[in-house]
Amino acid sequence: MQKTGFLPRIAMALAMTALVGACSSGATTAPSAAAPSAAAPSAAAPSAAAAAKTFADMTVGFIQTGSESGWRAANTASFKETATQKGITLKFYDAQNKLENQVSAFHQFNQDPSVNVIILAALDVTGYDDVLKEAKAAGKVVVLEDRRIDADPSMYYTYIGSDFINEGHEGAAAMCDLLKAFPADKHNVAEISGAVGASAAIDRAKGFREKMGDCGIPDPTSLGLSQTGNWGVPESKAVMEAFLKKTKNIQGVFAHNDEEAIGAIQAIKEAGLVPGKDIMVVGFDATADGFKSLISGEMGADIECNPLLAPQVYDAALKALNGDTSLPKWVPSQEGAFFAAQGKDALQAILATRKY
Ligand code: GZL
């Protein structure tokens, strides 16, 4: 689904007949602040005589963050199922959301002579310099999936993942549409952010703040209404409970993923308020649980983030193994947004077509 301009998204979505949640990645052009330059990937070109590598020649060391959300479960399934379909040997490592585990696994894969491709879903934007250097020296192909990192682009082949800053822009525009239900001086939004240090959280927060002024939303930090929910329901519910004990003068919640939005909704209801009427909630990911909250009207908007990245990532890694330097350093996912205002029937029809 194409990125929309800044016309009211609800109006745009309602004007569309069927929303297709298809996510495909186009070649990069204007990446976000963290965008690496389009330097040539680091993979060495094979000799002319060497036969082209196939997926059967690929052994992947995949370093996943953990299993913190529905998005993450769909992302893991994409890599496991696609590896089986393509005949790729996959060595999967779940880091249990610990950076030190990711670095240790990366080092192990660098030492493993059978591994020729390393794929990283980075928990943090920093902390990988030494293992990236080690991978380069060992001639491993490194592909970043899902999240960007603050590293020299020459240290990896490419990054395939979302433009989280644009997602933040979409979230702010959706929140401005939803807050039209309130007077202009009643646009207080609480933020339940993702894990500290994660590029998805850093950039969604940045994008939202770049556009929230369009409808006079004060910075949640300045209101003392910004805290991490660590991507999960229980912690986000506790954060929202604390916010509501502090003040009832909250008209919106900017939650960095669907689990955090659902936690906030639970707290709003237990405080005797009506989500979607008293407080407008915007989430990210557009998972099945997020869709259920849109259908109930408890969530007002859900900004899509595509977890089904494995086919593109494995294709990119195979290009690298065959010395293809045509890929840019960032291939952003094309994503859309969904709104409660589209109505129960339309949303249920879309949900029926989605894989996660
Ligand atoms: C986004 C991804 C984020 C999701 C969360 O690409 O990195 O991590 O939004 C997940 O649900 O934990």
XYZ file of C-alpha atoms and ligand atoms in Angstrom:
368
model
C 0.000 0.000 0.000
C 1.450 3.346 -1.007
C 2.549 5.879 1.612
C -0.157 8.504 1.945
C 0.413 12.228 1.876
C -0.759 14.494 4.651
C -4.439 14.562 3.704
C -6.489 13.255 6.673
C -5.687 9.581 6.654
C -9.089 8.544 7.851
C -10.626 10.304 4.856
C -8.023 8.779 2.552
C -8.642 5.281 3.925
C -12.423 5.625 3.820
C -12.189 6.775 0.218
C -10.343 3.623 -0.697
C -12.393 0.581 -1.678
C -10.281 -2.218 -0.242
C -7.149 -1.606 1.782
C -4.470 -4.044 0.843
C -1.991 -4.583 3.625
C 0.478 -6.002 1.159
C 3.927 -4.944 2.192
C 6.705 -4.945 -0.325
C 10.011 -3.264 -0.213
C 10.999 -0.847 -2.906
C 14.558 0.156 -3.559
C 15.669 2.919 -1.284
C 15.831 6.577 -2.224
C 15.342 8.995 0.683
C 16.261 7.131 3.865
C 15.898 8.593 7.343
C 18.483 10.246 9.570
C 20.332 7.039 10.139
C 20.568 6.282 6.476
C 23.853 4.791 5.475
C 25.510 5.992 2.286
C 25.058 3.861 -0.834
C 28.569 2.543 -0.635
C 29.281 -0.774 -2.316
C 28.453 -3.774 -0.102
C 31.450 -5.449 1.477
C 30.985 -8.924 -0.049
C 33.958 -9.945 -2.183
C 33.084 -10.783 -5.795
C 33.636 -14.494 -6.650
C 36.082 -15.378 -9.381
C 34.548 -15.493 -12.868
C 34.980 -19.263 -12.916
C 33.096 -19.859 -9.663
C 29.599 -21.293 -10.161
C 26.824 -19.019 -8.914
C 25.851 -19.784 -5.340
C 22.322 -20.952 -4.626
C 20.257 -21.051 -1.442
C 21.515 -24.596 -0.892
C 24.975 -23.086 -0.401
C 23.695 -20.690 2.273
C 24.142 -21.352 5.996
C 22.645 -18.497 8.007
C 23.396 -17.521 11.573
C 20.249 -15.579 12.540
C 20.392 -13.463 15.736
C 16.852 -12.600 16.838
C 15.987 -10.104 19.619
C 13.706 -12.416 21.612
C 9.984 -13.137 21.581
C 8.581 -9.905 23.006
C 5.585 -9.298 20.738
C 3.206 -10.609 18.118
C 5.275 -8.747 15.552
C 8.389 -10.615 16.676
C 6.647 -13.985 16.502
C 5.619 -13.274 12.905
C 9.160 -12.103 12.073
C 10.695 -15.311 13.489
C 8.154 -17.473 11.663
C 8.968 -15.690 8.403
C 12.670 -16.573 8.687
C 12.134 -20.182 9.778
C 9.419 -20.968 7.205
C 11.210 -19.261 4.320
C 14.500 -21.054 5.136
C 12.690 -24.376 4.923
C 10.992 -23.411 1.660
C 14.277 -22.294 0.055
C 16.478 -25.088 1.405
C 18.610 -22.720 3.484
C 20.470 -24.089 6.519
C 19.332 -21.856 9.396
C 21.070 -21.602 12.774
C 18.536 -19.589 14.822
C 19.506 -17.829 18.051
C 17.012 -16.159 20.419
C 18.886 -13.519 22.468
C 16.150 -13.271 25.133
C 16.237 -9.483 24.661
C 19.803 -9.224 26.010
C 22.401 -7.294 23.992
C 25.260 -9.276 25.517
C 23.648 -12.470 24.215
C 23.426 -11.012 20.707
C 27.098 -10.005 20.725
C 28.154 -13.413 22.040
C 26.098 -15.250 19.398
C 27.484 -12.975 16.684
C 31.031 -13.901 17.818
C 30.149 -17.612 17.778
C 28.793 -17.359 14.244
C 31.927 -15.485 13.174
C 33.960 -18.440 14.456
C 31.712 -21.027 12.769
C 33.281 -22.004 9.397
C 29.962 -23.382 8.157
C 28.195 -19.999 8.515
C 28.561 -17.733 5.452
C 25.702 -15.316 6.205
C 24.859 -13.574 9.487
C 21.475 -11.837 9.870
C 20.933 -9.490 12.825
C 17.722 -8.073 14.290
C 19.449 -5.540 16.509
C 18.175 -4.934 20.029
C 20.143 -1.700 20.241
C 21.602 0.849 17.821
C 25.132 0.427 19.203
C 27.352 -2.306 20.676
C 28.178 -4.361 17.581
C 31.342 -2.679 16.224
C 33.794 -5.379 17.345
C 31.777 -8.329 16.028
C 31.077 -6.485 12.773
C 34.819 -5.965 12.289
C 35.399 -9.635 13.118
C 32.742 -10.689 10.580
C 34.301 -8.549 7.849
C 37.730 -10.068 8.523
C 36.180 -13.539 8.407
C 34.509 -12.813 5.042
C 30.973 -13.270 6.407
C 28.033 -11.577 4.645
C 26.137 -9.467 7.214
C 22.558 -8.327 6.600
C 20.580 -6.215 9.091
C 16.850 -6.993 9.241
C 14.052 -5.098 11.001
C 16.122 -2.489 12.839
C 18.921 -0.151 11.779
C 22.120 0.354 13.822
C 24.575 3.259 14.167
C 27.476 1.555 12.386
C 29.595 2.361 9.328
C 27.589 1.064 6.338
C 30.732 -0.614 4.991
C 30.431 -3.040 7.910
C 27.272 -4.701 6.524
C 25.833 -5.580 3.108
C 22.440 -3.899 3.497
C 19.650 -3.092 5.967
C 16.127 -4.277 5.195
C 13.535 -2.723 7.502
C 10.986 -0.022 8.058
C 11.286 3.736 7.935
C 10.388 4.199 11.600
C 10.621 7.986 11.350
C 7.932 7.927 8.668
C 5.895 5.593 10.862
C 6.161 8.253 13.606
C 4.955 10.878 11.121
C 1.982 8.643 10.232
C 1.218 8.137 13.927
C 1.204 11.874 14.617
C -1.024 12.570 11.608
C -3.441 9.844 12.717
C -3.458 11.237 16.280
C -4.190 14.755 14.953
C -7.132 13.349 12.990
C -8.451 11.575 16.097
C -7.989 14.606 18.396
C -10.348 16.698 16.234
C -12.944 15.311 18.651
C -11.486 17.603 21.336
C -10.978 21.383 21.739
C -7.635 22.641 20.402
C -6.318 23.200 23.933
C -7.146 19.614 24.922
C -4.543 17.684 22.917
C -2.495 16.115 25.696
C -0.920 12.836 24.548
C 0.856 10.289 26.747
C 3.680 8.241 25.191
C 4.371 4.608 26.020
C 7.641 4.009 24.219
C 9.384 0.848 23.074
C 12.542 -0.590 24.609
C 15.191 2.047 25.381
C 17.928 2.017 22.715
C 15.903 0.248 20.035
C 15.933 2.075 16.686
C 12.208 1.375 16.256
C 11.524 3.294 19.484
C 14.075 6.064 18.900
C 12.849 6.814 15.389
C 9.098 6.475 16.019
C 9.518 8.955 18.889
C 11.508 11.288 16.612
C 8.999 11.105 13.764
C 6.013 11.671 16.042
C 7.667 14.741 17.588
C 8.474 16.157 14.142
C 4.755 16.267 13.234
C 2.800 16.524 16.517
C 3.000 20.318 16.351
C 0.742 20.246 13.283
C -2.225 20.048 15.682
C -0.722 21.520 18.845
C 0.159 18.314 20.687
C 2.568 19.239 23.536
C 5.674 17.058 23.877
C 4.676 14.135 26.148
C 8.066 14.398 27.866
C 7.333 17.996 28.876
C 4.085 16.789 30.474
C 5.873 14.026 32.371
C 3.834 11.537 30.345
C 6.514 9.558 28.506
C 7.850 6.211 29.717
C 8.920 2.894 28.212
C 6.519 -0.030 28.262
C 9.249 -2.377 26.941
C 7.009 -3.528 24.064
C 4.744 -5.495 26.459
C 1.140 -5.443 27.748
C 1.611 -5.698 31.541
C 4.350 -3.081 31.834
C 2.455 -0.699 29.529
C -0.742 -1.143 31.548
C 1.174 -0.222 34.717
C 2.683 2.826 32.992
C -0.756 4.041 31.878
C -2.220 3.406 35.347
C 0.493 5.629 36.811
C -0.142 8.330 34.189
C -3.881 8.330 34.989
C -3.197 8.553 38.727
C -1.081 11.623 37.938
C -3.712 13.327 35.747
C -6.975 12.569 33.959
C -6.211 15.428 31.523
C -5.020 13.038 28.815
C -6.769 12.886 25.433
C -4.446 10.561 23.533
C -1.951 7.706 23.870
C 0.976 7.242 21.466
C 1.999 3.608 22.029
C 5.056 2.370 20.116
C 3.535 -1.051 19.385
C 0.203 -2.912 19.628
C 0.992 -4.674 22.913
C 1.659 -1.301 24.546
C -1.560 0.106 23.085
C -3.501 -2.877 24.457
C -1.950 -2.402 27.904
C -2.933 1.271 27.839
C -6.495 0.361 26.789
C -6.813 -2.026 29.745
C -5.708 0.723 32.160
C -8.034 3.292 30.568
C -11.015 0.956 31.000
C -10.109 0.074 34.601
C -9.989 3.813 35.345
C -13.633 4.019 34.262
C -12.841 5.828 30.994
C -13.790 4.813 27.441
C -10.915 4.229 24.976
C -11.858 5.662 21.599
C -14.109 8.250 23.237
C -12.402 9.729 26.324
C -8.855 8.864 25.218
C -7.716 8.173 21.627
C -5.117 5.393 21.218
C -2.626 5.013 18.353
C -0.527 1.837 18.085
C 2.084 0.405 15.683
C 2.626 -2.959 13.967
C -0.964 -3.712 12.779
C -0.905 -7.254 14.170
C -4.051 -9.362 14.502
C -4.487 -8.193 18.119
C -4.101 -4.600 16.955
C -6.808 -5.170 14.355
C -9.126 -6.553 17.045
C -8.684 -3.307 19.019
C -9.442 -1.284 15.869
C -12.552 -3.368 15.204
C -13.787 -2.809 18.769
C -13.099 0.922 18.378
C -10.803 0.925 21.413
C -7.805 1.758 19.231
C -8.253 4.626 16.774
C -5.350 3.972 14.406
C -2.698 1.287 13.867
C 0.398 2.093 11.798
C 1.592 -0.963 9.892
C 5.097 -2.401 10.277
C 5.931 -5.406 8.106
C 7.518 -8.419 9.922
C 7.479 -10.742 6.881
C 10.963 -9.730 5.742
C 12.684 -13.108 5.249
C 12.195 -13.526 1.466
C 13.788 -10.126 0.741
C 16.547 -10.648 3.284
C 17.513 -14.095 1.986
C 17.422 -12.806 -1.620
C 19.743 -9.953 -0.622
C 22.128 -12.344 1.132
C 22.289 -14.558 -1.959
C 23.115 -11.507 -4.083
C 25.930 -10.743 -1.664
C 27.281 -14.308 -1.835
C 27.389 -13.906 -5.623
C 29.176 -10.568 -5.444
C 26.199 -8.499 -6.586
C 26.760 -4.935 -5.435
C 23.563 -3.489 -6.932
C 21.543 -3.289 -3.681
C 21.495 0.040 -1.814
C 22.511 0.129 1.841
C 18.887 0.430 2.963
C 15.768 -1.165 1.490
C 12.782 0.346 3.359
C 9.511 -1.575 3.709
C 6.448 -0.019 2.094
C 3.696 0.104 4.720
C 0.301 1.631 5.368
C -2.040 2.463 8.216
C -5.451 1.288 9.380
C -8.211 3.153 11.242
C -11.215 2.278 13.407
C -13.209 4.695 11.234
C -12.906 2.286 8.312
C -15.554 0.238 10.096
C -15.863 -3.274 11.486
C -16.740 -5.025 8.203
C -13.918 -3.489 6.157
C -11.352 -4.163 8.900
C -12.507 -7.767 9.392
C -12.249 -8.326 5.623
C -8.673 -6.992 5.625
C -7.742 -8.981 8.730
C -8.894 -12.157 6.970
C -6.253 -11.562 4.277
C -3.326 -10.986 6.624
C -0.729 -13.518 7.809
C -0.117 -12.041 11.286
C 9.516 -3.029 14.469
C 10.049 -3.963 15.516
C 9.422 -3.701 16.834
C 7.915 -3.879 16.827
C 7.705 -4.413 18.199
O 10.158 -3.289 13.248
O 11.450 -3.806 15.648
O 9.964 -4.633 17.753
O 7.216 -2.704 16.580
C 8.874 -5.371 18.319
O 6.479 -5.064 18.364
O 9.143 -5.715 19.614
